[in-house]
Amino acid sequence: MALRVVELIERKRDGGKLSAEEIEALVLGYTKGEVPDYQMAAFCMAVVWRGMDAAETAALTSAMVGSGERLDLSRFGRVVDKHSTGGVGDKTTLVVGPLVAACGAPVAKMSGRGLGFSGGTLDKLESIAGYRVDLSTAEFLAQLGRIGIVVTGQTADLAPADGLLYALRDTTGTVPSIPLIASSVMSKKIAAGAHAVVLDVKVGSGAFMKDLAQARALAKAMVAIGVAHGLAVTCELTDMEQPLGRAVGNSLEISEAIAALRGEGPPDLVRLARVAGAEMLVRARHARDTRAGLAKIDRALDDGSGLAKFRELVAAQGGDPKVVDDRARLPRAPRVETLRAARTGYVAAIAADGVGIASVRLGAGREKKGDPIDHRTGIVLHAKVGDRVERGQPYADVHVAGKPGDADAIGMVRDAFRWSARHVAPRRLILGRIASRAD
Ligand code: URA
């Protein structure tokens, strides 16, 4: 087919539809460098405005999967993956992965880096001295067989079209589009060979999806793509109006994840990890139903087998396993600034985006792709929405490295808090669930 890219852009711009063959030709042409960035960016912008129907979204996903290799993990049994659409303080993977693997279900996880104010699992794991996030496909498969868990970066051979497109979208204002996000997330899950995936769709100021209606639409699109490719998919819709847990920032979040595996985690993080873990076990057919899944996850928390699996994971990927027993070995910021309540009151809101932007300012995240990050810095919240704080009591610690942006960041954390003289109800954490049929 002679590809007339401008005609495809114009048709989408005017609200028309593209065939699967046209979408495939466009994506493969872009991956090979035959379609230039400016045309692909114009096409993405047309999709942002005009959307794509289910058939177009499925075709886009298939084209991105087909741009690289697709792993076959069937020799490991039913492999389950977990993915969050991104938020502030979200270290759930680091807790739930080891718990599920400790229950005997293989966990093969390819994670990403943080971008904007949204943190990334790979950056967090690199707080652990020596931890490698660049395993080859052969190493990935060998480790999955040996210890039943692997958490690494995506290899360049998997859905390369998504890697190129995501970088383009990130710099052309074309990230926020349900078909583009759904196909991007699902193409990676399908290419990575999982049989089932549990997705955490974050909703709120600290997430891509700002309201529940958008989050539901994204979840439905991802479930439909999964079903079309033979994957079992569960989407939990969860709150991201305030950060998850207490810690925001790389080594601080690793420390909190270890605390959670020791049974000392903040209640919201632990609840999310239990719910996602139980669902992963059900989807991997390691538990009959959610109740049985929860019982297994609780056992792995109580008997320390989840913690032991995390230690094994860290050691297998070249990291210092002693951090698991001695969190003081993690990198620490030279100074901690404590924020104290000016008067007694209740926390009414903590803007997740405000805290996330403050963490970037402290160096814990990137302003743009490729920037170096400081694993030591971040924020620890001592109060969450609904908590009563007495006058003079600390409500947040800001871990600073002594850089010019520190004062700004401290101000942003202070401004992220809203206070009330009257009692405020805690926020609901789990807002909904959209799933493919039980299998
Ligand atoms: N995460 C992804 O993997 N892709 C997107 O487009 C947005 C979030």
mmCIF file with all atom_site columns, C-alpha atoms and ligand atoms in Angstrom, residues 83 85 166 169 180-181 184-185 188 208, ligand 1:
data_model
loop_
_atom_site.group_PDB
_atom_site.id
_atom_site.type_symbol
_atom_site.label_atom_id
_atom_site.label_alt_id
_atom_site.label_comp_id
_atom_site.label_asym_id
_atom_site.label_entity_id
_atom_site.label_seq_id
_atom_site.pdbx_PDB_ins_code
_atom_site.Cartn_x
_atom_site.Cartn_y
_atom_site.Cartn_z
_atom_site.occupancy
_atom_site.B_iso_or_equiv
_atom_site.pdbx_formal_charge
_atom_site.auth_seq_id
_atom_site.auth_comp_id
_atom_site.auth_asym_id
_atom_site.auth_atom_id
_atom_site.pdbx_PDB_model_num
ATOM   1  C CA . HIS A 1 83  ? 0.712  -1.971 36.306 1.00 0.00 ? 83  HIS A CA 1
ATOM   2  C CA . THR A 1 85  ? -1.119 4.293  35.344 1.00 0.00 ? 85  THR A CA 1
ATOM   3  C CA . TYR A 1 166 ? 5.568  7.812  23.966 1.00 0.00 ? 166 TYR A CA 1
ATOM   4  C CA . ARG A 1 169 ? 3.786  12.356 22.746 1.00 0.00 ? 169 ARG A CA 1
ATOM   5  C CA . LEU A 1 180 ? -3.300 6.472  23.047 1.00 0.00 ? 180 LEU A CA 1
ATOM   6  C CA . ILE A 1 181 ? -2.781 5.684  26.749 1.00 0.00 ? 181 ILE A CA 1
ATOM   7  C CA . SER A 1 184 ? 0.461  2.238  25.023 1.00 0.00 ? 184 SER A CA 1
ATOM   8  C CA . VAL A 1 185 ? -0.046 0.449  28.347 1.00 0.00 ? 185 VAL A CA 1
ATOM   9  C CA . LYS A 1 188 ? 3.676  -3.430 26.573 1.00 0.00 ? 188 LYS A CA 1
ATOM   10 C CA . PHE A 1 208 ? -3.416 11.397 34.214 1.00 0.00 ? 208 PHE A CA 1
HETATM 11 N N1 . URA B 2 .   ? 1.725  5.055  30.752 1.00 0.00 ? 1   URA B N1 1
HETATM 12 C C1 . URA B 2 .   ? 2.055  4.469  29.579 1.00 0.00 ? 1   URA B C1 1
HETATM 13 O O1 . URA B 2 .   ? 2.690  3.421  29.556 1.00 0.00 ? 1   URA B O1 1
HETATM 14 N N2 . URA B 2 .   ? 1.645  5.047  28.434 1.00 0.00 ? 1   URA B N2 1
HETATM 15 C C2 . URA B 2 .   ? 0.924  6.188  28.402 1.00 0.00 ? 1   URA B C2 1
HETATM 16 O O2 . URA B 2 .   ? 0.555  6.629  27.339 1.00 0.00 ? 1   URA B O2 1
HETATM 17 C C3 . URA B 2 .   ? 0.590  6.804  29.640 1.00 0.00 ? 1   URA B C3 1
HETATM 18 C C4 . URA B 2 .   ? 1.010  6.204  30.797 1.00 0.00 ? 1   URA B C4 1
#
